[in-house]
Amino acid sequence: MSKENKIQSLEIGLNILEIIATHNKPLKFSEIQNITSMTKSNLHKYLTTLHEFGAIQRNPDNTYSLGHKLIQLGNLAQGQTSIVEVVIPYLKKISEKTGLTALLAVPSVGGPLVSYISDALYGINIGAQIGTNLPLHSSTGVIFASFHNELVKKWLDSEMEKLNEAQLKELQKEFETARKTYFVSKIEPLVTHVSSFSVPILNFEKELLGAITIVGYTQTIPTSSDHPVSRYIINISKEISSQYGFSESVSSE
């Protein structure tokens, strides 16, 4: 393609996205500047535009990672109906009401994929960013393993093969409890002193569409589905699920 047919500013913006996407960690402004050799003022304009569009996310520690819009567009490109736009207002409401970080994970071939994060006001390093695949032993991972979704089947089979018999039995008990309570609480394997609990978003066939995960310091995270905060989040997940035809009257086991 000739230079005359290119939009240089768009090309620069896409290059910045590629730089952020190909690194294994969120990048600081200075790191992006060093890689691109852009002036501070120009880079600031590009990052602000990309952030406002949702293509990148500005994290509480002033680093940059991929944004929810890319996840949404990726889902649409695969022919999937994205639930990101539906869930975002709920996540923001949850963070405001509870003071905890709320995130949405959606199914992918690599397991639970973080597609949006609503950070608590004080900020917290949750060990995951948008685009991160969460492990089986996280609360999100157990929820994903407990409810059927064909997209994550290979991921689940691969993860289960790594476990011994005792570990498999313990996980099966967790799966059974999760299906009964729609709730899993865990001390997160990614970051010490951080815990989480997760609840599923289901459709009319009780197939998993995603999971809402609440993250905070261990002492602030409920470990029971009967806790008022847990009940609040479970009710929200069921409200979202009802938009996809889920009904407890036909979905309880």
mmCIF file of N, CA and C in Angstrom, residues 25-112:
data_model
loop_
_atom_site.group_PDB
_atom_site.id
_atom_site.type_symbol
_atom_site.label_atom_id
_atom_site.label_comp_id
_atom_site.label_asym_id
_atom_site.label_seq_id
_atom_site.Cartn_x
_atom_site.Cartn_y
_atom_site.Cartn_z
ATOM 1 N N LYS A 25 3.286 -7.377 30.551
ATOM 2 C CA LYS A 25 2.907 -6.613 31.742
ATOM 3 C C LYS A 25 2.398 -5.246 31.294
ATOM 4 N N PRO A 26 1.609 -4.585 32.136
ATOM 5 C CA PRO A 26 1.196 -3.209 31.824
ATOM 6 C C PRO A 26 2.420 -2.305 31.706
ATOM 7 N N LEU A 27 2.341 -1.316 30.825
ATOM 8 C CA LEU A 27 3.486 -0.441 30.566
ATOM 9 C C LEU A 27 3.275 0.950 31.140
ATOM 10 N N LYS A 28 4.348 1.524 31.662
ATOM 11 C CA LYS A 28 4.321 2.902 32.118
ATOM 12 C C LYS A 28 4.396 3.844 30.915
ATOM 13 N N PHE A 29 3.979 5.088 31.131
ATOM 14 C CA PHE A 29 4.051 6.101 30.084
ATOM 15 C C PHE A 29 5.488 6.210 29.548
ATOM 16 N N SER A 30 6.448 6.247 30.463
ATOM 17 C CA SER A 30 7.853 6.401 30.063
ATOM 18 C C SER A 30 8.333 5.221 29.232
ATOM 19 N N GLU A 31 7.837 4.026 29.550
ATOM 20 C CA GLU A 31 8.241 2.839 28.787
ATOM 21 C C GLU A 31 7.704 2.887 27.361
ATOM 22 N N ILE A 32 6.453 3.317 27.232
ATOM 23 C CA ILE A 32 5.874 3.445 25.892
ATOM 24 C C ILE A 32 6.604 4.521 25.097
ATOM 25 N N GLN A 33 6.935 5.600 25.777
ATOM 26 C CA GLN A 33 7.648 6.694 25.115
ATOM 27 C C GLN A 33 9.025 6.240 24.624
ATOM 28 N N ASN A 34 9.726 5.465 25.445
ATOM 29 C CA ASN A 34 11.048 4.970 25.056
ATOM 30 C C ASN A 34 10.969 4.065 23.832
ATOM 31 N N ILE A 35 9.914 3.253 23.770
ATOM 32 C CA ILE A 35 9.764 2.326 22.646
ATOM 33 C C ILE A 35 9.373 3.063 21.363
ATOM 34 N N THR A 36 8.487 4.048 21.497
ATOM 35 C CA THR A 36 7.968 4.741 20.313
ATOM 36 C C THR A 36 8.797 5.947 19.894
ATOM 37 N N SER A 37 9.591 6.468 20.834
ATOM 38 C CA SER A 37 10.381 7.692 20.590
ATOM 39 C C SER A 37 9.490 8.901 20.283
ATOM 40 N N MET A 38 8.256 8.889 20.786
ATOM 41 C CA MET A 38 7.339 10.002 20.571
ATOM 42 C C MET A 38 7.565 11.083 21.619
ATOM 43 N N THR A 39 7.177 12.313 21.310
ATOM 44 C CA THR A 39 7.232 13.375 22.313
ATOM 45 C C THR A 39 6.170 13.110 23.374
ATOM 46 N N LYS A 40 6.348 13.658 24.555
ATOM 47 C CA LYS A 40 5.389 13.447 25.640
ATOM 48 C C LYS A 40 3.998 13.958 25.264
ATOM 49 N N SER A 41 3.946 15.123 24.640
ATOM 50 C CA SER A 41 2.647 15.718 24.315
ATOM 51 C C SER A 41 1.901 14.880 23.282
ATOM 52 N N ASN A 42 2.597 14.404 22.249
ATOM 53 C CA ASN A 42 1.945 13.586 21.226
ATOM 54 C C ASN A 42 1.482 12.248 21.792
ATOM 55 N N LEU A 43 2.346 11.615 22.582
ATOM 56 C CA LEU A 43 1.994 10.321 23.158
ATOM 57 C C LEU A 43 0.805 10.466 24.097
ATOM 58 N N HIS A 44 0.788 11.539 24.868
ATOM 59 C CA HIS A 44 -0.341 11.776 25.779
ATOM 60 C C HIS A 44 -1.652 11.870 25.002
ATOM 61 N N LYS A 45 -1.638 12.544 23.855
ATOM 62 C CA LYS A 45 -2.845 12.683 23.038
ATOM 63 C C LYS A 45 -3.324 11.323 22.539
ATOM 64 N N TYR A 46 -2.398 10.505 22.079
ATOM 65 C CA TYR A 46 -2.772 9.189 21.565
ATOM 66 C C TYR A 46 -3.320 8.296 22.683
ATOM 67 N N LEU A 47 -2.643 8.290 23.827
ATOM 68 C CA LEU A 47 -3.089 7.448 24.939
ATOM 69 C C LEU A 47 -4.453 7.898 25.461
ATOM 70 N N THR A 48 -4.665 9.209 25.513
ATOM 71 C CA THR A 48 -5.966 9.725 25.956
ATOM 72 C C THR A 48 -7.076 9.308 25.006
ATOM 73 N N THR A 49 -6.816 9.408 23.697
ATOM 74 C CA THR A 49 -7.815 9.021 22.692
ATOM 75 C C THR A 49 -8.119 7.530 22.769
ATOM 76 N N LEU A 50 -7.081 6.703 22.868
ATOM 77 C CA LEU A 50 -7.265 5.260 22.951
ATOM 78 C C LEU A 50 -7.998 4.864 24.231
ATOM 79 N N HIS A 51 -7.700 5.574 25.320
ATOM 80 C CA HIS A 51 -8.359 5.299 26.600
ATOM 81 C C HIS A 51 -9.839 5.657 26.541
ATOM 82 N N GLU A 52 -10.157 6.811 25.973
ATOM 83 C CA GLU A 52 -11.557 7.246 25.883
ATOM 84 C C GLU A 52 -12.378 6.311 24.997
ATOM 85 N N PHE A 53 -11.752 5.736 23.992
ATOM 86 C CA PHE A 53 -12.438 4.781 23.120
ATOM 87 C C PHE A 53 -12.626 3.426 23.800
ATOM 88 N N GLY A 54 -11.791 3.140 24.804
ATOM 89 C CA GLY A 54 -11.856 1.855 25.490
ATOM 90 C C GLY A 54 -10.858 0.848 24.971
ATOM 91 N N ALA A 55 -9.960 1.290 24.050
ATOM 92 C CA ALA A 55 -8.977 0.373 23.482
ATOM 93 C C ALA A 55 -7.857 0.062 24.465
ATOM 94 N N ILE A 56 -7.573 1.002 25.385
ATOM 95 C CA ILE A 56 -6.603 0.747 26.445
ATOM 96 C C ILE A 56 -7.209 1.166 27.775
ATOM 97 N N GLN A 57 -6.624 0.656 28.832
ATOM 98 C CA GLN A 57 -7.081 0.990 30.179
ATOM 99 C C GLN A 57 -5.935 1.620 30.953
ATOM 100 N N ARG A 58 -6.243 2.725 31.661
ATOM 101 C CA ARG A 58 -5.268 3.354 32.553
ATOM 102 C C ARG A 58 -5.483 2.776 33.948
ATOM 103 N N ASN A 59 -4.508 2.066 34.448
ATOM 104 C CA ASN A 59 -4.620 1.363 35.720
ATOM 105 C C ASN A 59 -4.328 2.285 36.901
ATOM 106 N N PRO A 60 -4.724 1.887 38.124
ATOM 107 C CA PRO A 60 -4.513 2.730 39.306
ATOM 108 C C PRO A 60 -3.056 3.101 39.551
ATOM 109 N N ASP A 61 -2.116 2.246 39.091
ATOM 110 C CA ASP A 61 -0.695 2.552 39.288
ATOM 111 C C ASP A 61 -0.109 3.334 38.119
ATOM 112 N N ASN A 62 -1.024 3.921 37.281
ATOM 113 C CA ASN A 62 -0.613 4.767 36.153
ATOM 114 C C ASN A 62 0.123 4.004 35.060
ATOM 115 N N THR A 63 -0.182 2.719 34.947
ATOM 116 C CA THR A 63 0.309 1.935 33.815
ATOM 117 C C THR A 63 -0.839 1.736 32.825
ATOM 118 N N TYR A 64 -0.494 1.237 31.636
ATOM 119 C CA TYR A 64 -1.490 1.067 30.581
ATOM 120 C C TYR A 64 -1.537 -0.399 30.141
ATOM 121 N N SER A 65 -2.766 -0.895 29.943
ATOM 122 C CA SER A 65 -2.971 -2.246 29.432
ATOM 123 C C SER A 65 -4.137 -2.203 28.446
ATOM 124 N N LEU A 66 -4.406 -3.323 27.802
ATOM 125 C CA LEU A 66 -5.481 -3.363 26.816
ATOM 126 C C LEU A 66 -6.833 -3.107 27.465
ATOM 127 N N GLY A 67 -7.754 -2.505 26.721
ATOM 128 C CA GLY A 67 -9.058 -2.137 27.245
ATOM 129 C C GLY A 67 -10.183 -3.072 26.837
ATOM 130 N N HIS A 68 -11.345 -2.859 27.444
ATOM 131 C CA HIS A 68 -12.489 -3.742 27.235
ATOM 132 C C HIS A 68 -13.006 -3.714 25.807
ATOM 133 N N LYS A 69 -12.829 -2.602 25.107
ATOM 134 C CA LYS A 69 -13.371 -2.488 23.758
ATOM 135 C C LYS A 69 -12.745 -3.513 22.816
ATOM 136 N N LEU A 70 -11.453 -3.802 23.006
ATOM 137 C CA LEU A 70 -10.787 -4.781 22.152
ATOM 138 C C LEU A 70 -11.345 -6.182 22.390
ATOM 139 N N ILE A 71 -11.632 -6.478 23.670
ATOM 140 C CA ILE A 71 -12.228 -7.771 23.986
ATOM 141 C C ILE A 71 -13.600 -7.880 23.332
ATOM 142 N N GLN A 72 -14.376 -6.807 23.432
ATOM 143 C CA GLN A 72 -15.719 -6.794 22.851
ATOM 144 C C GLN A 72 -15.649 -6.996 21.337
ATOM 145 N N LEU A 73 -14.760 -6.263 20.677
ATOM 146 C CA LEU A 73 -14.641 -6.377 19.227
ATOM 147 C C LEU A 73 -14.151 -7.763 18.829
ATOM 148 N N GLY A 74 -13.255 -8.328 19.649
ATOM 149 C CA GLY A 74 -12.774 -9.672 19.369
ATOM 150 C C GLY A 74 -13.892 -10.702 19.452
ATOM 151 N N ASN A 75 -14.742 -10.555 20.473
ATOM 152 C CA ASN A 75 -15.883 -11.462 20.609
ATOM 153 C C ASN A 75 -16.814 -11.354 19.412
ATOM 154 N N LEU A 76 -17.085 -10.124 18.985
ATOM 155 C CA LEU A 76 -17.969 -9.910 17.849
ATOM 156 C C LEU A 76 -17.361 -10.469 16.571
ATOM 157 N N ALA A 77 -16.040 -10.343 16.442
ATOM 158 C CA ALA A 77 -15.365 -10.872 15.258
ATOM 159 C C ALA A 77 -15.477 -12.392 15.197
ATOM 160 N N GLN A 78 -15.565 -13.031 16.360
ATOM 161 C CA GLN A 78 -15.705 -14.476 16.420
ATOM 162 C C GLN A 78 -17.167 -14.910 16.308
ATOM 163 N N GLY A 79 -18.048 -13.948 16.124
ATOM 164 C CA GLY A 79 -19.460 -14.272 15.981
ATOM 165 C C GLY A 79 -20.169 -14.478 17.294
ATOM 166 N N GLN A 80 -19.535 -14.078 18.408
ATOM 167 C CA GLN A 80 -20.156 -14.238 19.711
ATOM 168 C C GLN A 80 -20.889 -12.955 20.098
ATOM 169 N N THR A 81 -21.932 -13.103 20.871
ATOM 170 C CA THR A 81 -22.638 -11.942 21.396
ATOM 171 C C THR A 81 -21.939 -11.501 22.673
ATOM 172 N N SER A 82 -21.323 -10.353 22.640
ATOM 173 C CA SER A 82 -20.575 -9.888 23.792
ATOM 174 C C SER A 82 -21.514 -9.429 24.895
ATOM 175 N N ILE A 83 -21.195 -9.811 26.132
ATOM 176 C CA ILE A 83 -21.985 -9.360 27.274
ATOM 177 C C ILE A 83 -21.269 -8.218 28.010
ATOM 178 N N VAL A 84 -20.123 -7.801 27.470
ATOM 179 C CA VAL A 84 -19.334 -6.785 28.155
ATOM 180 C C VAL A 84 -20.122 -5.509 28.370
ATOM 181 N N GLU A 85 -20.758 -5.002 27.307
ATOM 182 C CA GLU A 85 -21.486 -3.739 27.425
ATOM 183 C C GLU A 85 -22.654 -3.848 28.407
ATOM 184 N N VAL A 86 -23.238 -5.045 28.500
ATOM 185 C CA VAL A 86 -24.352 -5.253 29.434
ATOM 186 C C VAL A 86 -23.860 -5.203 30.878
ATOM 187 N N VAL A 87 -22.697 -5.793 31.113
ATOM 188 C CA VAL A 87 -22.215 -5.982 32.485
ATOM 189 C C VAL A 87 -21.481 -4.767 33.044
ATOM 190 N N ILE A 88 -20.861 -3.961 32.180
ATOM 191 C CA ILE A 88 -20.052 -2.833 32.650
ATOM 192 C C ILE A 88 -20.785 -1.935 33.658
ATOM 193 N N PRO A 89 -22.026 -1.503 33.392
ATOM 194 C CA PRO A 89 -22.709 -0.640 34.373
ATOM 195 C C PRO A 89 -22.887 -1.314 35.730
ATOM 196 N N TYR A 90 -23.112 -2.626 35.719
ATOM 197 C CA TYR A 90 -23.263 -3.359 36.977
ATOM 198 C C TYR A 90 -21.939 -3.389 37.751
ATOM 199 N N LEU A 91 -20.828 -3.608 37.029
ATOM 200 C CA LEU A 91 -19.527 -3.653 37.691
ATOM 201 C C LEU A 91 -19.187 -2.323 38.343
ATOM 202 N N LYS A 92 -19.481 -1.237 37.639
ATOM 203 C CA LYS A 92 -19.219 0.086 38.200
ATOM 204 C C LYS A 92 -20.065 0.320 39.448
ATOM 205 N N LYS A 93 -21.317 -0.107 39.397
ATOM 206 C CA LYS A 93 -22.220 0.035 40.537
ATOM 207 C C LYS A 93 -21.712 -0.786 41.728
ATOM 208 N N ILE A 94 -21.216 -1.993 41.443
ATOM 209 C CA ILE A 94 -20.696 -2.865 42.496
ATOM 210 C C ILE A 94 -19.498 -2.218 43.190
ATOM 211 N N SER A 95 -18.560 -1.688 42.400
ATOM 212 C CA SER A 95 -17.367 -1.063 42.978
ATOM 213 C C SER A 95 -17.722 0.139 43.843
ATOM 214 N N GLU A 96 -18.677 0.935 43.350
ATOM 215 C CA GLU A 96 -19.093 2.117 44.103
ATOM 216 C C GLU A 96 -19.760 1.732 45.415
ATOM 217 N N LYS A 97 -20.555 0.693 45.389
ATOM 218 C CA LYS A 97 -21.326 0.306 46.583
ATOM 219 C C LYS A 97 -20.473 -0.450 47.604
ATOM 220 N N THR A 98 -19.562 -1.313 47.123
ATOM 221 C CA THR A 98 -18.816 -2.182 48.034
ATOM 222 C C THR A 98 -17.407 -1.699 48.333
ATOM 223 N N GLY A 99 -16.852 -0.810 47.483
ATOM 224 C CA GLY A 99 -15.469 -0.397 47.650
ATOM 225 C C GLY A 99 -14.480 -1.475 47.264
ATOM 226 N N LEU A 100 -14.958 -2.484 46.522
ATOM 227 C CA LEU A 100 -14.115 -3.589 46.095
ATOM 228 C C LEU A 100 -13.954 -3.560 44.571
ATOM 229 N N THR A 101 -12.930 -4.223 44.081
ATOM 230 C CA THR A 101 -12.707 -4.310 42.640
ATOM 231 C C THR A 101 -13.597 -5.397 42.052
ATOM 232 N N ALA A 102 -14.256 -5.085 40.934
ATOM 233 C CA ALA A 102 -15.138 -6.046 40.266
ATOM 234 C C ALA A 102 -14.643 -6.251 38.844
ATOM 235 N N LEU A 103 -14.607 -7.501 38.412
ATOM 236 C CA LEU A 103 -14.169 -7.772 37.045
ATOM 237 C C LEU A 103 -15.093 -8.778 36.377
ATOM 238 N N LEU A 104 -15.091 -8.725 35.053
ATOM 239 C CA LEU A 104 -15.836 -9.680 34.241
ATOM 240 C C LEU A 104 -14.856 -10.558 33.488
ATOM 241 N N ALA A 105 -15.047 -11.878 33.562
ATOM 242 C CA ALA A 105 -14.275 -12.822 32.764
ATOM 243 C C ALA A 105 -15.216 -13.535 31.810
ATOM 244 N N VAL A 106 -14.788 -13.712 30.571
ATOM 245 C CA VAL A 106 -15.602 -14.386 29.560
ATOM 246 C C VAL A 106 -14.865 -15.632 29.076
ATOM 247 N N PRO A 107 -15.580 -16.600 28.521
ATOM 248 C CA PRO A 107 -14.936 -17.833 28.050
ATOM 249 C C PRO A 107 -14.007 -17.585 26.870
ATOM 250 N N SER A 108 -12.882 -18.282 26.873
ATOM 251 C CA SER A 108 -11.956 -18.275 25.744
ATOM 252 C C SER A 108 -11.280 -19.639 25.695
ATOM 253 N N VAL A 109 -10.587 -19.924 24.606
ATOM 254 C CA VAL A 109 -9.913 -21.219 24.480
ATOM 255 C C VAL A 109 -8.808 -21.375 25.524
ATOM 256 N N GLY A 110 -8.340 -20.261 26.079
ATOM 257 C CA GLY A 110 -7.310 -20.315 27.112
ATOM 258 C C GLY A 110 -7.865 -20.271 28.514
ATOM 259 N N GLY A 111 -9.196 -20.381 28.647
ATOM 260 C CA GLY A 111 -9.827 -20.338 29.960
ATOM 261 C C GLY A 111 -10.522 -19.017 30.209
ATOM 262 N N PRO A 112 -10.766 -18.674 31.481
ATOM 263 C CA PRO A 112 -11.444 -17.413 31.812
ATOM 264 C C PRO A 112 -10.599 -16.216 31.382
#
